[in-house]
PDB file of C-alpha atoms in Angstrom:
ATOM      1  CA  ALA A   1     -20.964 -16.663  -0.471  1.00 72.00           C
ATOM      2  CA  GLN A   2     -19.718 -13.156  -1.007  1.00 80.00           C
ATOM      3  CA  SER A   3     -20.540 -11.412  -4.258  1.00 88.00           C
ATOM      4  CA  VAL A   4     -20.370  -7.989  -5.846  1.00 93.00           C
ATOM      5  CA  SER A   5     -22.819  -6.717  -8.425  1.00 94.00           C
ATOM      6  CA  GLN A   6     -22.274  -3.728 -10.689  1.00 95.00           C
ATOM      7  CA  HIS A   7     -25.560  -2.852 -12.314  1.00 86.00           C
ATOM      8  CA  ASN A   8     -24.328  -0.888 -15.283  1.00 86.00           C
ATOM      9  CA  HIS A   9     -22.150  -2.781 -17.708  1.00 91.00           C
ATOM     10  CA  HIS A  10     -21.685   0.000 -20.238  1.00 95.00           C
ATOM     11  CA  VAL A  11     -22.289   3.695 -19.634  1.00 96.00           C
ATOM     12  CA  ILE A  12     -21.975   6.432 -22.227  1.00 97.00           C
ATOM     13  CA  LEU A  13     -21.894  10.071 -21.104  1.00 97.00           C
ATOM     14  CA  SER A  14     -21.066  13.423 -22.572  1.00 97.00           C
ATOM     15  CA  GLU A  15     -18.347  15.542 -21.005  1.00 96.00           C
ATOM     16  CA  ALA A  16     -19.518  17.535 -17.980  1.00 96.00           C
ATOM     17  CA  ALA A  17     -22.324  15.081 -17.239  1.00 97.00           C
ATOM     18  CA  SER A  18     -22.586  13.666 -13.738  1.00 97.00           C
ATOM     19  CA  LEU A  19     -21.679  10.063 -13.077  1.00 97.00           C
ATOM     20  CA  GLU A  20     -22.981   7.468 -10.679  1.00 97.00           C
ATOM     21  CA  LEU A  21     -21.945   3.837 -10.965  1.00 97.00           C
ATOM     22  CA  GLY A  22     -23.788   1.351  -8.830  1.00 96.00           C
ATOM     23  CA  CYS A  23     -22.155  -1.308  -6.672  1.00 97.00           C
ATOM     24  CA  ASN A  24     -23.976  -3.679  -4.345  1.00 96.00           C
ATOM     25  CA  TYR A  25     -22.442  -6.483  -2.382  1.00 94.00           C
ATOM     26  CA  SER A  26     -23.593  -9.526  -0.554  1.00 90.00           C
ATOM     27  CA  TYR A  27     -21.884 -10.152   2.774  1.00 85.00           C
ATOM     28  CA  GLY A  28     -23.170 -10.054   6.321  1.00 78.00           C
ATOM     29  CA  GLY A  29     -20.025  -9.118   8.189  1.00 81.00           C
ATOM     30  CA  THR A  30     -17.518  -6.279   8.220  1.00 83.00           C
ATOM     31  CA  VAL A  31     -16.316  -5.325   4.768  1.00 87.00           C
ATOM     32  CA  ASN A  32     -13.608  -3.224   3.236  1.00 91.00           C
ATOM     33  CA  LEU A  33     -14.628  -1.650  -0.056  1.00 94.00           C
ATOM     34  CA  PHE A  34     -12.637  -0.548  -3.065  1.00 95.00           C
ATOM     35  CA  TRP A  35     -13.064   1.032  -6.459  1.00 97.00           C
ATOM     36  CA  TYR A  36     -10.377   0.351  -9.034  1.00 96.00           C
ATOM     37  CA  VAL A  37     -10.029   1.871 -12.489  1.00 96.00           C
ATOM     38  CA  GLN A  38      -8.400   0.498 -15.623  1.00 94.00           C
ATOM     39  CA  TYR A  39      -7.648   3.125 -18.253  1.00 94.00           C
ATOM     40  CA  PRO A  40      -7.211   1.885 -21.842  1.00 92.00           C
ATOM     41  CA  GLY A  41      -3.921   0.068 -22.179  1.00 86.00           C
ATOM     42  CA  GLN A  42      -3.022   0.510 -18.521  1.00 88.00           C
ATOM     43  CA  HIS A  43      -3.134  -1.695 -15.459  1.00 87.00           C
ATOM     44  CA  LEU A  44      -5.635  -1.419 -12.635  1.00 92.00           C
ATOM     45  CA  GLN A  45      -5.103   1.304 -10.110  1.00 93.00           C
ATOM     46  CA  LEU A  46      -6.905   2.278  -6.938  1.00 94.00           C
ATOM     47  CA  LEU A  47      -9.461   5.086  -7.130  1.00 96.00           C
ATOM     48  CA  LEU A  48     -10.571   5.022  -3.507  1.00 96.00           C
ATOM     49  CA  LYS A  49     -11.207   2.719  -0.585  1.00 94.00           C
ATOM     50  CA  TYR A  50     -13.327   2.505   2.548  1.00 94.00           C
ATOM     51  CA  PHE A  51     -12.223   0.709   5.680  1.00 90.00           C
ATOM     52  CA  SER A  52     -14.010   2.576   8.469  1.00 89.00           C
ATOM     53  CA  GLY A  53     -15.074   6.041   9.603  1.00 92.00           C
ATOM     54  CA  ASP A  54     -16.766   8.619   7.385  1.00 94.00           C
ATOM     55  CA  PRO A  55     -18.890   6.666   4.880  1.00 94.00           C
ATOM     56  CA  LEU A  56     -18.293   9.329   2.224  1.00 96.00           C
ATOM     57  CA  VAL A  57     -14.894   8.627   0.773  1.00 96.00           C
ATOM     58  CA  LYS A  58     -12.994  10.887  -1.585  1.00 96.00           C
ATOM     59  CA  GLY A  59     -10.524   9.483  -4.065  1.00 94.00           C
ATOM     60  CA  ILE A  60      -8.287  10.626  -6.867  1.00 92.00           C
ATOM     61  CA  LYS A  61      -9.369  12.714  -9.839  1.00 94.00           C
ATOM     62  CA  GLY A  62     -12.507  14.072  -8.174  1.00 95.00           C
ATOM     63  CA  PHE A  63     -14.189  10.718  -7.582  1.00 97.00           C
ATOM     64  CA  GLU A  64     -16.069   9.907  -4.406  1.00 97.00           C
ATOM     65  CA  ALA A  65     -18.099   6.989  -3.113  1.00 97.00           C
ATOM     66  CA  GLU A  66     -20.630   6.573  -0.341  1.00 96.00           C
ATOM     67  CA  PHE A  67     -20.906   3.451   1.773  1.00 95.00           C
ATOM     68  CA  ILE A  68     -24.520   2.815   2.759  1.00 95.00           C
ATOM     69  CA  LYS A  69     -24.444  -0.166   5.067  1.00 92.00           C
ATOM     70  CA  SER A  70     -28.216  -0.628   5.190  1.00 93.00           C
ATOM     71  CA  LYS A  71     -28.332  -0.911   1.409  1.00 94.00           C
ATOM     72  CA  PHE A  72     -25.107  -2.937   1.054  1.00 94.00           C
ATOM     73  CA  SER A  73     -24.020  -0.355  -1.491  1.00 96.00           C
ATOM     74  CA  PHE A  74     -20.866   1.558  -2.380  1.00 97.00           C
ATOM     75  CA  ASN A  75     -21.747   3.715  -5.369  1.00 97.00           C
ATOM     76  CA  LEU A  76     -19.123   5.730  -7.202  1.00 97.00           C
ATOM     77  CA  ARG A  77     -19.846   9.340  -8.154  1.00 97.00           C
ATOM     78  CA  LYS A  78     -18.266  12.222  -9.988  1.00 97.00           C
ATOM     79  CA  PRO A  79     -20.053  15.543 -10.512  1.00 97.00           C
ATOM     80  CA  SER A  80     -18.587  16.291 -13.934  1.00 97.00           C
ATOM     81  CA  VAL A  81     -16.832  13.690 -16.081  1.00 97.00           C
ATOM     82  CA  GLN A  82     -14.054  14.346 -18.555  1.00 96.00           C
ATOM     83  CA  TRP A  83     -13.058  12.515 -21.716  1.00 96.00           C
ATOM     84  CA  SER A  84     -10.013  11.226 -19.812  1.00 96.00           C
ATOM     85  CA  ASP A  85     -12.334   9.330 -17.439  1.00 97.00           C
ATOM     86  CA  THR A  86     -13.057   6.833 -20.199  1.00 97.00           C
ATOM     87  CA  ALA A  87     -12.077   3.533 -18.592  1.00 97.00           C
ATOM     88  CA  GLU A  88     -13.337   0.370 -16.987  1.00 95.00           C
ATOM     89  CA  TYR A  89     -14.334   0.643 -13.334  1.00 97.00           C
ATOM     90  CA  PHE A  90     -14.354  -2.211 -10.854  1.00 96.00           C
ATOM     91  CA  CYS A  91     -15.915  -2.381  -7.434  1.00 96.00           C
ATOM     92  CA  ALA A  92     -14.375  -4.879  -5.004  1.00 94.00           C
ATOM     93  CA  ILE A  93     -14.920  -6.055  -1.458  1.00 92.00           C
ATOM     94  CA  TYR A  94     -12.819  -7.754   1.164  1.00 88.00           C
ATOM     95  CA  GLY A  95     -14.865  -9.511   3.819  1.00 78.00           C
ATOM     96  CA  SER A  96     -13.507  -9.903   7.320  1.00 67.00           C
ATOM     97  CA  SER A  97     -13.797 -13.678   7.175  1.00 66.00           C
ATOM     98  CA  ASN A  98     -12.525 -13.962   3.633  1.00 59.00           C
ATOM     99  CA  THR A  99      -8.873 -14.742   4.109  1.00 61.00           C
ATOM    100  CA  GLY A 100      -6.930 -13.065   1.368  1.00 59.00           C
ATOM    101  CA  LYS A 101      -9.719 -12.860  -1.181  1.00 75.00           C
ATOM    102  CA  LEU A 102     -10.654  -9.605  -2.834  1.00 85.00           C
ATOM    103  CA  ILE A 103     -13.953 -10.170  -4.683  1.00 89.00           C
ATOM    104  CA  PHE A 104     -14.477  -8.045  -7.781  1.00 92.00           C
ATOM    105  CA  GLY A 105     -17.632  -7.017  -9.568  1.00 93.00           C
ATOM    106  CA  GLN A 106     -18.053  -7.574 -13.281  1.00 93.00           C
ATOM    107  CA  GLY A 107     -16.869  -4.095 -14.155  1.00 94.00           C
ATOM    108  CA  THR A 108     -18.497  -1.076 -15.810  1.00 95.00           C
ATOM    109  CA  THR A 109     -17.135   0.372 -19.010  1.00 95.00           C
ATOM    110  CA  LEU A 110     -17.488   4.145 -19.083  1.00 97.00           C
ATOM    111  CA  GLN A 111     -17.243   5.960 -22.385  1.00 97.00           C
ATOM    112  CA  VAL A 112     -17.145   9.751 -22.234  1.00 97.00           C
ATOM    113  CA  LYS A 113     -17.854  11.569 -25.466  1.00 95.00           C
ATOM    114  CA  PRO A 114     -16.013  14.877 -25.988  1.00 89.00           C
TER     115      PRO A 114
ATOM    116  CA  ASN B   1      10.856   1.650  -8.486  1.00 67.00           C
ATOM    117  CA  ALA B   2       9.107  -0.474 -11.141  1.00 77.00           C
ATOM    118  CA  GLY B   3       6.224  -1.638  -8.929  1.00 93.00           C
ATOM    119  CA  VAL B   4       4.802  -4.933 -10.181  1.00 96.00           C
ATOM    120  CA  THR B   5       6.263  -6.384 -13.368  1.00 96.00           C
ATOM    121  CA  GLN B   6       5.008  -9.341 -15.389  1.00 96.00           C
ATOM    122  CA  THR B   7       6.485 -11.367 -18.205  1.00 95.00           C
ATOM    123  CA  PRO B   8       5.613 -12.107 -20.905  1.00 95.00           C
ATOM    124  CA  LYS B   9       3.131  -9.463 -22.092  1.00 94.00           C
ATOM    125  CA  PHE B  10       1.626 -11.717 -24.746  1.00 95.00           C
ATOM    126  CA  GLN B  11       1.686 -15.463 -25.309  1.00 95.00           C
ATOM    127  CA  VAL B  12       0.037 -17.899 -27.678  1.00 97.00           C
ATOM    128  CA  LEU B  13      -0.021 -21.574 -26.728  1.00 96.00           C
ATOM    129  CA  LYS B  14      -1.398 -24.718 -28.266  1.00 97.00           C
ATOM    130  CA  THR B  15      -3.686 -26.918 -26.212  1.00 97.00           C
ATOM    131  CA  GLY B  16      -1.624 -29.145 -23.949  1.00 97.00           C
ATOM    132  CA  GLN B  17       1.458 -26.945 -23.856  1.00 97.00           C
ATOM    133  CA  SER B  18       2.817 -25.658 -20.572  1.00 96.00           C
ATOM    134  CA  MET B  19       4.154 -22.284 -19.559  1.00 96.00           C
ATOM    135  CA  THR B  20       5.021 -20.161 -16.552  1.00 97.00           C
ATOM    136  CA  LEU B  21       3.976 -16.569 -16.050  1.00 97.00           C
ATOM    137  CA  GLN B  22       6.438 -14.568 -14.029  1.00 97.00           C
ATOM    138  CA  CYS B  23       5.666 -11.788 -11.586  1.00 97.00           C
ATOM    139  CA  ALA B  24       7.963  -9.666  -9.446  1.00 97.00           C
ATOM    140  CA  GLN B  25       7.426  -6.717  -7.127  1.00 96.00           C
ATOM    141  CA  ASP B  26       9.971  -4.329  -5.674  1.00 95.00           C
ATOM    142  CA  MET B  27       7.802  -2.771  -2.956  1.00 94.00           C
ATOM    143  CA  ASN B  28       8.734  -5.284  -0.251  1.00 94.00           C
ATOM    144  CA  HIS B  29       5.116  -6.405  -0.028  1.00 93.00           C
ATOM    145  CA  ASN B  30       4.182  -9.497   1.922  1.00 91.00           C
ATOM    146  CA  SER B  31       1.144 -10.588  -0.097  1.00 91.00           C
ATOM    147  CA  MET B  32       0.947 -11.432  -3.776  1.00 94.00           C
ATOM    148  CA  TYR B  33      -1.943 -12.516  -5.988  1.00 94.00           C
ATOM    149  CA  TRP B  34      -2.782 -13.921  -9.390  1.00 96.00           C
ATOM    150  CA  TYR B  35      -6.046 -12.997 -11.108  1.00 96.00           C
ATOM    151  CA  ARG B  36      -7.602 -13.698 -14.446  1.00 96.00           C
ATOM    152  CA  GLN B  37      -9.793 -11.171 -16.222  1.00 93.00           C
ATOM    153  CA  ASP B  38     -12.484 -12.319 -18.614  1.00 92.00           C
ATOM    154  CA  PRO B  39     -15.067 -10.136 -20.385  1.00 85.00           C
ATOM    155  CA  GLY B  40     -18.168  -9.578 -18.273  1.00 82.00           C
ATOM    156  CA  MET B  41     -16.719 -11.443 -15.300  1.00 85.00           C
ATOM    157  CA  GLY B  42     -14.417  -8.932 -13.693  1.00 87.00           C
ATOM    158  CA  LEU B  43     -11.278 -10.254 -12.033  1.00 91.00           C
ATOM    159  CA  ARG B  44     -11.251 -13.632 -10.392  1.00 92.00           C
ATOM    160  CA  LEU B  45      -8.608 -14.732  -7.922  1.00 92.00           C
ATOM    161  CA  ILE B  46      -6.655 -17.812  -8.973  1.00 95.00           C
ATOM    162  CA  TYR B  47      -4.120 -18.137  -6.141  1.00 94.00           C
ATOM    163  CA  TYR B  48      -2.597 -15.892  -3.560  1.00 92.00           C
ATOM    164  CA  SER B  49       0.343 -15.885  -1.200  1.00 93.00           C
ATOM    165  CA  ALA B  50      -0.065 -14.154   2.133  1.00 88.00           C
ATOM    166  CA  SER B  51       3.643 -14.316   2.842  1.00 87.00           C
ATOM    167  CA  GLU B  52       6.817 -15.916   1.608  1.00 88.00           C
ATOM    168  CA  GLY B  53       6.492 -19.679   1.765  1.00 88.00           C
ATOM    169  CA  THR B  54       2.692 -19.830   1.792  1.00 91.00           C
ATOM    170  CA  THR B  55       0.152 -20.150  -0.996  1.00 94.00           C
ATOM    171  CA  ASP B  56      -3.620 -20.606  -0.996  1.00 91.00           C
ATOM    172  CA  LYS B  57      -6.302 -21.268  -3.551  1.00 92.00           C
ATOM    173  CA  GLY B  58      -8.617 -18.547  -4.753  1.00 90.00           C
ATOM    174  CA  GLU B  59     -11.892 -18.797  -6.659  1.00 88.00           C
ATOM    175  CA  VAL B  60     -10.621 -20.522  -9.811  1.00 93.00           C
ATOM    176  CA  PRO B  61      -7.452 -22.541  -9.049  1.00 95.00           C
ATOM    177  CA  ASN B  62      -8.106 -25.576 -11.249  1.00 96.00           C
ATOM    178  CA  GLY B  63      -5.505 -26.047 -13.958  1.00 96.00           C
ATOM    179  CA  TYR B  64      -2.949 -23.759 -12.310  1.00 97.00           C
ATOM    180  CA  ASN B  65      -0.057 -24.042  -9.899  1.00 97.00           C
ATOM    181  CA  VAL B  66       1.927 -21.316  -8.202  1.00 97.00           C
ATOM    182  CA  SER B  67       5.297 -20.849  -6.575  1.00 96.00           C
ATOM    183  CA  ARG B  68       6.289 -18.089  -4.182  1.00 95.00           C
ATOM    184  CA  LEU B  69       9.962 -18.217  -5.005  1.00 87.00           C
ATOM    185  CA  ASN B  70      10.956 -15.519  -2.545  1.00 94.00           C
ATOM    186  CA  LYS B  71       9.406 -12.347  -1.179  1.00 94.00           C
ATOM    187  CA  ARG B  72       9.693 -10.606  -4.547  1.00 96.00           C
ATOM    188  CA  GLU B  73       8.571 -13.273  -6.976  1.00 96.00           C
ATOM    189  CA  PHE B  74       5.349 -15.206  -7.493  1.00 97.00           C
ATOM    190  CA  SER B  75       4.959 -17.381 -10.576  1.00 97.00           C
ATOM    191  CA  LEU B  76       1.888 -18.984 -12.125  1.00 98.00           C
ATOM    192  CA  ARG B  77       2.199 -22.221 -14.073  1.00 97.00           C
ATOM    193  CA  LEU B  78      -0.151 -23.799 -16.551  1.00 96.00           C
ATOM    194  CA  GLU B  79       0.838 -27.451 -16.813  1.00 93.00           C
ATOM    195  CA  SER B  80      -1.436 -28.371 -19.724  1.00 96.00           C
ATOM    196  CA  ALA B  81      -3.062 -25.336 -21.276  1.00 96.00           C
ATOM    197  CA  ALA B  82      -6.702 -25.459 -22.364  1.00 97.00           C
ATOM    198  CA  PRO B  83      -8.696 -23.007 -24.511  1.00 96.00           C
ATOM    199  CA  SER B  84     -10.731 -22.124 -21.404  1.00 96.00           C
ATOM    200  CA  GLN B  85      -7.564 -20.582 -19.988  1.00 97.00           C
ATOM    201  CA  THR B  86      -7.485 -17.936 -22.697  1.00 97.00           C
ATOM    202  CA  SER B  87      -7.589 -14.753 -20.633  1.00 97.00           C
ATOM    203  CA  VAL B  88      -5.682 -11.762 -19.376  1.00 95.00           C
ATOM    204  CA  TYR B  89      -3.688 -12.574 -16.263  1.00 97.00           C
ATOM    205  CA  PHE B  90      -2.825  -9.986 -13.662  1.00 96.00           C
ATOM    206  CA  CYS B  91      -0.418 -10.219 -10.806  1.00 97.00           C
ATOM    207  CA  ALA B  92      -0.845  -7.951  -7.791  1.00 95.00           C
ATOM    208  CA  SER B  93       0.799  -7.314  -4.456  1.00 94.00           C
ATOM    209  CA  SER B  94      -0.100  -5.648  -1.178  1.00 91.00           C
ATOM    210  CA  GLU B  95       1.681  -4.903   2.034  1.00 87.00           C
ATOM    211  CA  GLU B  96      -0.850  -6.815   4.065  1.00 75.00           C
ATOM    212  CA  ARG B  97      -4.449  -7.939   3.909  1.00 68.00           C
ATOM    213  CA  PRO B  98      -6.678  -6.091   3.488  1.00 70.00           C
ATOM    214  CA  ASP B  99      -4.896  -3.255   1.815  1.00 78.00           C
ATOM    215  CA  THR B 100      -4.520  -1.573  -1.496  1.00 86.00           C
ATOM    216  CA  GLN B 101      -3.392  -4.032  -4.129  1.00 91.00           C
ATOM    217  CA  TYR B 102      -0.946  -2.865  -6.784  1.00 93.00           C
ATOM    218  CA  PHE B 103      -1.344  -4.492 -10.162  1.00 94.00           C
ATOM    219  CA  GLY B 104       1.056  -5.418 -12.907  1.00 95.00           C
ATOM    220  CA  PRO B 105       0.446  -4.655 -16.600  1.00 93.00           C
ATOM    221  CA  GLY B 106      -1.011  -8.072 -17.365  1.00 94.00           C
ATOM    222  CA  THR B 107      -0.252 -11.000 -19.658  1.00 95.00           C
ATOM    223  CA  ARG B 108      -2.618 -11.678 -22.539  1.00 95.00           C
ATOM    224  CA  LEU B 109      -2.694 -15.444 -23.083  1.00 97.00           C
ATOM    225  CA  THR B 110      -4.363 -17.199 -25.978  1.00 97.00           C
ATOM    226  CA  VAL B 111      -4.691 -20.976 -26.036  1.00 96.00           C
ATOM    227  CA  LEU B 112      -5.529 -22.452 -29.434  1.00 96.00           C
TER     228      LEU B 112
END
């Protein structure tokens, strides 16, 4: 069965610190990978996605993620976080044989202290 | 262009009561989805509809039914609510699968 694991459940950083949120998945076939963000009081929105091509994907607000196929990983990074990045972050995968099902990780809550 | 809208925003039910959560999208998307979000468990797919007239079960369909009323609307029904269905419910839509899913604001449901 497909699964997504986000290692960090709660991360606290100071402004300007660098961020890396881990995401590992379990699936043997072709995958499409997503990071979504949920800001306080708002609905989920897409940060970035990977379908094919360059494994280093850039998204909105300075976020990027790298797909490492050999490690089944799609970690999210940002060189310098801001207070406004405080949110919950979800990694998700769509497997090629998984008709219609986007599988989400448990989520990571990021708190950025000003 | 409102995107994905959901009603109601909040609801409190007693065990055994029924209700329908409404979802509509104005982006002319083919696919629509219902998820539930529980602390520490991320989002789990309840049902989805790949196109008008079709629906399929997701990870956690038990206790729910859905109706794809037309291309715009996708409703979720709880026939006999249980406390285990206390959750935040999100509707989403996408143009096709796989693709970016656009989410509604959510419905916070409490079952007493």
